[in-house]
Short mmCIF file of N, CA and C in Angstrom, two decimals:
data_model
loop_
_atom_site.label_atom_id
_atom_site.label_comp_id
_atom_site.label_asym_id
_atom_site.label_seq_id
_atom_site.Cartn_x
_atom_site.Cartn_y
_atom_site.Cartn_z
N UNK A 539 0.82 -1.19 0.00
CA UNK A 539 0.00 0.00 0.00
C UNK A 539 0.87 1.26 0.00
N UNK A 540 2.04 1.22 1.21
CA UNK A 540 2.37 2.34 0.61
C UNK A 540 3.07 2.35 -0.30
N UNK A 541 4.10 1.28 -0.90
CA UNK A 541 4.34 1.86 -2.49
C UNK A 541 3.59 2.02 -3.69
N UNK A 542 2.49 2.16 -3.14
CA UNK A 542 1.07 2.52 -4.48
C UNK A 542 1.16 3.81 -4.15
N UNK A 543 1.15 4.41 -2.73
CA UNK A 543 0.70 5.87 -2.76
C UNK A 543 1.88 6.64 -3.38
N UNK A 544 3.35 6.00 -2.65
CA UNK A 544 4.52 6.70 -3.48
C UNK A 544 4.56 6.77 -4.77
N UNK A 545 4.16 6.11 -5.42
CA UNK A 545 4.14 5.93 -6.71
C UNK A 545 2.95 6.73 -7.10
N UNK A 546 2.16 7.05 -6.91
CA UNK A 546 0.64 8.16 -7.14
C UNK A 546 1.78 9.86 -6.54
N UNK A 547 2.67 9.24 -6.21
CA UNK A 547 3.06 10.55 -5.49
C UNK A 547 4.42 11.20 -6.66
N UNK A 548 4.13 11.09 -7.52
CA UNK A 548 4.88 10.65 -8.90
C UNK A 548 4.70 12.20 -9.54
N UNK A 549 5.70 12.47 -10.36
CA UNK A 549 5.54 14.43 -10.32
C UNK A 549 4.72 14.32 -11.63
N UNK A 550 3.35 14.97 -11.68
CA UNK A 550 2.16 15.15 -12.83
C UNK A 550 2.59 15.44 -14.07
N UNK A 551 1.78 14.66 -15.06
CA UNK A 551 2.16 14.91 -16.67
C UNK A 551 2.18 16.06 -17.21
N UNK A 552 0.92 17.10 -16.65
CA UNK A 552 1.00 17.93 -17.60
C UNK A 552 0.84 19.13 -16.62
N UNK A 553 2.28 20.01 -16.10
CA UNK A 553 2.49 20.93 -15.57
C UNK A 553 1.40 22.46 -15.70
N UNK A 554 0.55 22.52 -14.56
CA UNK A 554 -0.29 23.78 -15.28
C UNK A 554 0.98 24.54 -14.88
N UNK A 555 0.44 26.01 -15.18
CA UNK A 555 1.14 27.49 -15.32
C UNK A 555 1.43 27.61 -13.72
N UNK A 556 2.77 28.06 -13.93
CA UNK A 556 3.30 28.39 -12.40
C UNK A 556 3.58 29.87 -12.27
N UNK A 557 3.52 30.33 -11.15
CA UNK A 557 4.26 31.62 -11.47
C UNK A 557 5.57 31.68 -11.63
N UNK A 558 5.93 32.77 -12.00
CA UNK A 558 7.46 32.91 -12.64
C UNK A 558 8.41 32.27 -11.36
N UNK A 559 9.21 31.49 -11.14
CA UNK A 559 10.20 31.23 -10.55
C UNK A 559 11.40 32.15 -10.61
N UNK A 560 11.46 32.83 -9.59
CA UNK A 560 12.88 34.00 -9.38
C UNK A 560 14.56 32.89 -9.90
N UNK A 561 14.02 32.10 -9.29
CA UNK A 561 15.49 30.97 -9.08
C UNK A 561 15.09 29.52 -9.77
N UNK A 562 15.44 29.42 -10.93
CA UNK A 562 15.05 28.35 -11.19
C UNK A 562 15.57 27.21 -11.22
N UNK A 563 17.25 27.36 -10.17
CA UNK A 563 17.54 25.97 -9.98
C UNK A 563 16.93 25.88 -8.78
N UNK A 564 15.86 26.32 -8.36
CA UNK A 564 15.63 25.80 -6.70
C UNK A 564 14.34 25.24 -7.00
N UNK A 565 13.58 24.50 -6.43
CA UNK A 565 12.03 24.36 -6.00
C UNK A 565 11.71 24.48 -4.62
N UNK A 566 10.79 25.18 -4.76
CA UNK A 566 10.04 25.62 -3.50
C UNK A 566 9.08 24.49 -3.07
N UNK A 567 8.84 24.41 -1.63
CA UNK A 567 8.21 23.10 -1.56
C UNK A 567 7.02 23.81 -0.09
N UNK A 568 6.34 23.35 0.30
CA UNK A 568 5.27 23.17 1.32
C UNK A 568 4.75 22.37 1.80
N UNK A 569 4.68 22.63 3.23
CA UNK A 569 4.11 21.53 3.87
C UNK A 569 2.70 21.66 4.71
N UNK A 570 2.00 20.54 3.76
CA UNK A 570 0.05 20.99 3.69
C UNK A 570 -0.03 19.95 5.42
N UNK A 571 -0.30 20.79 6.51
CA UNK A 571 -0.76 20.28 7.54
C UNK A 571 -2.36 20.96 7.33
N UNK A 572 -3.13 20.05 7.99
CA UNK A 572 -4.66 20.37 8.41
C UNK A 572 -5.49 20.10 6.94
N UNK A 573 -4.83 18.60 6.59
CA UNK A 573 -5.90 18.29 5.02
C UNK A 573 -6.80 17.86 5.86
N UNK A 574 -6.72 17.19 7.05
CA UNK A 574 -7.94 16.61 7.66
C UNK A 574 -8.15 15.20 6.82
N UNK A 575 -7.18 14.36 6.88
CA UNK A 575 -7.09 12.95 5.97
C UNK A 575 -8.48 12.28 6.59
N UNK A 576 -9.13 12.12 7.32
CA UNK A 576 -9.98 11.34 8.07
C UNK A 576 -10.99 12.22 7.68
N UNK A 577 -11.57 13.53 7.71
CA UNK A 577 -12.78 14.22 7.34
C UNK A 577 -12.55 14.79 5.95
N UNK A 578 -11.98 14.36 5.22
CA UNK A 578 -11.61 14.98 3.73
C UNK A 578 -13.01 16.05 3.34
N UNK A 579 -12.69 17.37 2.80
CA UNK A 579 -13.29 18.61 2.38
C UNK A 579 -13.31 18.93 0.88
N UNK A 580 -13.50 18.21 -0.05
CA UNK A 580 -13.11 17.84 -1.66
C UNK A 580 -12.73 19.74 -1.78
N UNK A 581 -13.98 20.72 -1.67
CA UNK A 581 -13.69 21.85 -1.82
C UNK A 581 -12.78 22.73 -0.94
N UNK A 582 -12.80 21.75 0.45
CA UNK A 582 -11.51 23.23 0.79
C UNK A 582 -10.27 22.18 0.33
N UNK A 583 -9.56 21.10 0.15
CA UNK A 583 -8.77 20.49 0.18
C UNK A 583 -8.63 21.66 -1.52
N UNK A 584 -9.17 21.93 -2.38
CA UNK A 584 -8.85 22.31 -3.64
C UNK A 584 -8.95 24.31 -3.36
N UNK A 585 -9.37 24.83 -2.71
CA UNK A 585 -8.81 26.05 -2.14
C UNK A 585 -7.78 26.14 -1.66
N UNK A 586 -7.77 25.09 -0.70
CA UNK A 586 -6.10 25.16 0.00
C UNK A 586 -4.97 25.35 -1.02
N UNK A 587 -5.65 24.17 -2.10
CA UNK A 587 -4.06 23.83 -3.14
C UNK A 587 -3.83 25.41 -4.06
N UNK A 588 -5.25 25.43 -4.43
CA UNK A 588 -5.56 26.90 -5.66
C UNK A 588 -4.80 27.94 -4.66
N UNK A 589 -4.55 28.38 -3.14
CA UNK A 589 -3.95 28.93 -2.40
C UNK A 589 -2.80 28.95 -2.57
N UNK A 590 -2.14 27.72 -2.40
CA UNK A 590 -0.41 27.37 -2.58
C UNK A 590 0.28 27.91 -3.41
N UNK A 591 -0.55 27.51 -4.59
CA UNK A 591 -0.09 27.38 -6.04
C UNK A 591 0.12 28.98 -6.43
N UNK A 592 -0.98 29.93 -5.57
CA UNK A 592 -0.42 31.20 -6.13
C UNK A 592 0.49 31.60 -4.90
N UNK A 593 0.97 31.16 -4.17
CA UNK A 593 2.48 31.45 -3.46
C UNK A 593 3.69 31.23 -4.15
N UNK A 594 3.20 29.81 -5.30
CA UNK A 594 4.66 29.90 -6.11
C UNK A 594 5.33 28.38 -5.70
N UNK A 595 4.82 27.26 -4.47
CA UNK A 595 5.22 26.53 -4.54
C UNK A 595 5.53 24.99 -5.52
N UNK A 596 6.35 25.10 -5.92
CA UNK A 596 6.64 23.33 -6.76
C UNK A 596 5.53 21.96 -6.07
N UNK A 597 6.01 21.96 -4.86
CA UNK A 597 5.80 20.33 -3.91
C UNK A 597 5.36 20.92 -3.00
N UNK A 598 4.23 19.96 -2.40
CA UNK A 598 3.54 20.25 -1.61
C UNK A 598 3.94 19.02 -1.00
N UNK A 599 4.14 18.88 0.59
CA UNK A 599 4.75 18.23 1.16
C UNK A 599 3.46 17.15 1.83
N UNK A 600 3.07 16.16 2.00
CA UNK A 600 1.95 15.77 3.05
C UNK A 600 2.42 14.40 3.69
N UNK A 601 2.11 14.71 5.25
CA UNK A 601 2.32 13.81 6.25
C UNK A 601 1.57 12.28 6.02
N UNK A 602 2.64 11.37 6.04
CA UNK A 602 1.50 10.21 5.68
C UNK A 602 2.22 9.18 7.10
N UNK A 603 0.95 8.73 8.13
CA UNK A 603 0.36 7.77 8.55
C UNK A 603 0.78 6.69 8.45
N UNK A 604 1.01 5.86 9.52
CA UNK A 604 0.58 4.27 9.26
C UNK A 604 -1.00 4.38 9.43
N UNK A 605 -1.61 4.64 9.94
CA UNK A 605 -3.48 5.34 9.52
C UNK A 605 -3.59 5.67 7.94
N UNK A 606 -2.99 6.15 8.13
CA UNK A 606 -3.34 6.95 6.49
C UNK A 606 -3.15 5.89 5.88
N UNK A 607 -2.55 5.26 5.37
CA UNK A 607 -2.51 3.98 4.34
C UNK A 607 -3.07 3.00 5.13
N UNK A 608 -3.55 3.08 5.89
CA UNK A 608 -4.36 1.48 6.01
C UNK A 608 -6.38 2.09 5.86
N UNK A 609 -5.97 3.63 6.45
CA UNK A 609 -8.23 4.14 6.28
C UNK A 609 -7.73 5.06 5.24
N UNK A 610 -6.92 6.00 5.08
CA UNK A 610 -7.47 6.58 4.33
C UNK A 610 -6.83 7.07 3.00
N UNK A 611 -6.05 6.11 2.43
CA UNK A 611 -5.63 6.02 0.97
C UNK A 611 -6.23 7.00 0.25
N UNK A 612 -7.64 6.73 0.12
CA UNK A 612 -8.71 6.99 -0.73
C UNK A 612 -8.65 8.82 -1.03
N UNK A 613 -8.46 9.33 0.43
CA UNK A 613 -7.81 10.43 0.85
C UNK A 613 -6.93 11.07 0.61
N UNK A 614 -5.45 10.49 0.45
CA UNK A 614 -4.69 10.87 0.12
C UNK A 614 -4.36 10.57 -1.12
N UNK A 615 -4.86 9.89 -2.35
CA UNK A 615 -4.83 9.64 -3.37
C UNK A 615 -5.46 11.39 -3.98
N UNK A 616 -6.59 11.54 -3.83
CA UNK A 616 -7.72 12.99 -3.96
C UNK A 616 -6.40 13.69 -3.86
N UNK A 617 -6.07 13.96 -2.24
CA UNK A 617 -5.14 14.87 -2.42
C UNK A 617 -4.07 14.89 -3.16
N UNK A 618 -2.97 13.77 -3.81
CA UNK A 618 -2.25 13.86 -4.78
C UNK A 618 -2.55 14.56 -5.73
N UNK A 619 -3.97 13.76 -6.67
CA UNK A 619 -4.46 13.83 -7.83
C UNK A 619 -4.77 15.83 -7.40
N UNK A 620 -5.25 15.91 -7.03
CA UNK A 620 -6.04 17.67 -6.71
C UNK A 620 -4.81 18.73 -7.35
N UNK A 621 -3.38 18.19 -6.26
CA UNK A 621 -2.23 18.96 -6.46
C UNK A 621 -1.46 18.64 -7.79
N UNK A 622 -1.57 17.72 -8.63
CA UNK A 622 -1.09 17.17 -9.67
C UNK A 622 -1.61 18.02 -10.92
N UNK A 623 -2.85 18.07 -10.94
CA UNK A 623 -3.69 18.91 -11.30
C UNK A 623 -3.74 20.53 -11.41
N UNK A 624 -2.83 21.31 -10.48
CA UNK A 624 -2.28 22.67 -10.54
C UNK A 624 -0.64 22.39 -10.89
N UNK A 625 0.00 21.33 -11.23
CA UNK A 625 1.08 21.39 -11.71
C UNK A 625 2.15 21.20 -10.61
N UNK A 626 2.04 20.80 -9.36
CA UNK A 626 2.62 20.60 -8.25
C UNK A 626 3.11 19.10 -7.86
N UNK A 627 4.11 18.67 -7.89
CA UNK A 627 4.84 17.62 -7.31
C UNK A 627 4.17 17.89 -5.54
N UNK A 628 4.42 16.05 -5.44
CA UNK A 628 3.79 15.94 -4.06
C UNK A 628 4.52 14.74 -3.13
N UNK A 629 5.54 15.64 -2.29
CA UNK A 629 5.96 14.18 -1.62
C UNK A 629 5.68 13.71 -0.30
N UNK A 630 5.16 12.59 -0.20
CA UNK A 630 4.88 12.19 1.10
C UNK A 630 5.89 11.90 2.21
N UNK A 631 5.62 12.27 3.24
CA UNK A 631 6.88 12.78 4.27
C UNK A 631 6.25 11.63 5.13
N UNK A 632 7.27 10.52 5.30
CA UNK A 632 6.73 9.37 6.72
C UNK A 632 6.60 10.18 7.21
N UNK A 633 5.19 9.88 8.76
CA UNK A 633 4.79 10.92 9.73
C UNK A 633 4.53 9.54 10.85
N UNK A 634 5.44 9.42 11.80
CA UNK A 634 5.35 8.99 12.61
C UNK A 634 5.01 7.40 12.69
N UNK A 635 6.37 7.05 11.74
CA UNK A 635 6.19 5.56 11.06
C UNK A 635 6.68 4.87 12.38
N UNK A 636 6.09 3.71 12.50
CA UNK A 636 7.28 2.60 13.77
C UNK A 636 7.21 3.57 14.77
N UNK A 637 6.95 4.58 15.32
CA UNK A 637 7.56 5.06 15.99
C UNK A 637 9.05 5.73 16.26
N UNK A 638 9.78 5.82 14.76
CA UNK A 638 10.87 6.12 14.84
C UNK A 638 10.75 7.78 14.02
N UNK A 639 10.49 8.12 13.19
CA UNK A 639 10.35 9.32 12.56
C UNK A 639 9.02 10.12 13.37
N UNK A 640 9.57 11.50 12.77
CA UNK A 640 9.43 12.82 13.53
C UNK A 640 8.10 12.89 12.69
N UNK A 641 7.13 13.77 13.06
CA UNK A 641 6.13 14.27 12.04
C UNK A 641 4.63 14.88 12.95
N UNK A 642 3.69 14.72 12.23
CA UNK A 642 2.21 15.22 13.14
C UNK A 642 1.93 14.06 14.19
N UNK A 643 2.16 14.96 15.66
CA UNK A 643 1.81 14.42 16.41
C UNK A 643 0.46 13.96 16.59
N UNK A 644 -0.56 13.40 16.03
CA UNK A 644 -2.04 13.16 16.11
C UNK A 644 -1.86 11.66 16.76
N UNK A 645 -1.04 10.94 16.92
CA UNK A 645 -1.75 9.79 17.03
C UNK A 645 -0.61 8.67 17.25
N UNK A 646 -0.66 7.70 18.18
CA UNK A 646 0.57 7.09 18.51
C UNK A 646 0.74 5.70 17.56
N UNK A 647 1.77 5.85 17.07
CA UNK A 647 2.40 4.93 15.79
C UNK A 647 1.71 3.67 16.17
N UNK A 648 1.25 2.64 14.99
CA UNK A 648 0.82 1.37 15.37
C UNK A 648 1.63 0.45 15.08
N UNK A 649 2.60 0.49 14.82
CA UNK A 649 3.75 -0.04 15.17
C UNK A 649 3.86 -0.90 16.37
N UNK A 650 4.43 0.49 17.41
CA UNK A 650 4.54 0.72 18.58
C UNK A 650 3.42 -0.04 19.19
N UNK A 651 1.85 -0.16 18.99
CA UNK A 651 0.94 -0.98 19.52
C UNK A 651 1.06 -2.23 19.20
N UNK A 652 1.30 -2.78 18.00
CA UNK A 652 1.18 -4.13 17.73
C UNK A 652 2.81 -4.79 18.44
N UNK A 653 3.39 -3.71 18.29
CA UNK A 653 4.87 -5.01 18.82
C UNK A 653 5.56 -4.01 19.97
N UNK A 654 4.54 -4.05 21.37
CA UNK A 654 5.06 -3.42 22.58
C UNK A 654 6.53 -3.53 22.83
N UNK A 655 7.28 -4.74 22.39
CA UNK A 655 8.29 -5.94 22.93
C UNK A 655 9.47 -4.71 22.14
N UNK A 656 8.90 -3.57 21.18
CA UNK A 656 10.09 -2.52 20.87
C UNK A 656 10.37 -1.67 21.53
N UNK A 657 9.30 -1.32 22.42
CA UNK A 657 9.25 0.04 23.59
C UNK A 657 10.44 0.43 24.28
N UNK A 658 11.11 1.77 24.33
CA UNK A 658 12.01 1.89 24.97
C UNK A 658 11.77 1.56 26.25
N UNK A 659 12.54 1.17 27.04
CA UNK A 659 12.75 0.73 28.63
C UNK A 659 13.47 1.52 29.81
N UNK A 660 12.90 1.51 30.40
CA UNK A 660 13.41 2.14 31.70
C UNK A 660 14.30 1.61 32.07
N UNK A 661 15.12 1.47 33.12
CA UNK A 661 15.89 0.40 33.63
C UNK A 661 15.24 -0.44 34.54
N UNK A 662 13.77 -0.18 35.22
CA UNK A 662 13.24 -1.22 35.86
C UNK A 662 12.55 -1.72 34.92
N UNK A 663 12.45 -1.69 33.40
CA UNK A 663 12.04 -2.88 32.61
C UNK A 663 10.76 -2.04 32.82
N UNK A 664 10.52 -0.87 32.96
CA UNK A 664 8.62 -0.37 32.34
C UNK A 664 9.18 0.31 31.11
N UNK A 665 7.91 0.61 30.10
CA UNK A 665 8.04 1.08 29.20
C UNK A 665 8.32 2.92 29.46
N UNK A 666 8.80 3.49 28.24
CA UNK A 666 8.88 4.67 28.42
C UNK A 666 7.96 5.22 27.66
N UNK A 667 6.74 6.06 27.85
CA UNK A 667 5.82 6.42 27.25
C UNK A 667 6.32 7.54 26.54
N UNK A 668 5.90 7.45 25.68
CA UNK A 668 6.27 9.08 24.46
C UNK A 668 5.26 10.43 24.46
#
C-alpha cells in the first residue's frame, strides 16, 4: 500500500502554469498540515491547493500515517491527484512511522501498539511512554 501511494506521489504529466520562478535551480516546496485525511473537504482540500499554487510553490509536502494507508488512501490519493492537477509535485513525508520518525503528532504509531516488545525501557524494565 504504501508503495502505491509513493508511486501516485509521482511528479504530474502535464504541468499547469506556475508563477514565474525567481530561481530556477531551486524548488520551493510546502508543507500541507490540516488536510484533515480522516474528514476529507473535496472543496476546501482544492482552495487550499488553488492557495499554494499562487504562493509559487513546486511540492507540496503531506504527512503520511501508518493510519493513512491502512483508512485513508482513498484520501490521500484525492489529495495527490487535486495537487497534480495545478502542476505541483507531491511528496509524502513518513509521519510517525514505527515510531521512529518525527512528524504530526495526532496519534501514537501502530507499530509501537502491535509489537510493545520494541518500547524503549526504563531500567526497571517499564516502558517509556512518548
Amino acid at each position: 500500500m504504501l508503495l502505491s501511494l509513493l508511486a501516485a506521489c509521482s511528479p504530474p504529466n502535464q504541468p499547469a502554469e506556475a508563477p514565474s520562478n525567481k530561481h530556477p535551480n531551486r524548488l520551493l516546496g510546502a508543507y500541507y498540515f490540516g488536510a484533515g485525511y480522516f474528514t476529507l473537504v473535496p472543496e476546501n482540500i482544492r482552495h487550499d491547493l488553488d492557495e499554494m499554487k499562487k504562493l509559487g510553490p513546486d511540492i507540496v509536502c503531506i504527512g503520511i500515517t501508518e493510519s493513512d494507508i491502512k483508512y485513508n488512501d482513498g484520501n490521500i490519493r484525492f489529495i495527490i491527484a487535486a495537487a497534480h492537477q495545478r502542476g505541483m509535485q507531491v511528496f509524502a513525508v513518513p509521519s510517525r512511522m514505527a515510531g521512529i520518525t518525527a512528524g504530526q503528532p495526532i496519534e501514537p504509531p501502530l507499530f509501537g501498539y502491535h509489537h510493545p516488545e520494541t518500547a524503549a525501557r526504563r531500567r526497571d524494565g517499564t516502558p517509556v511512554v512518548r
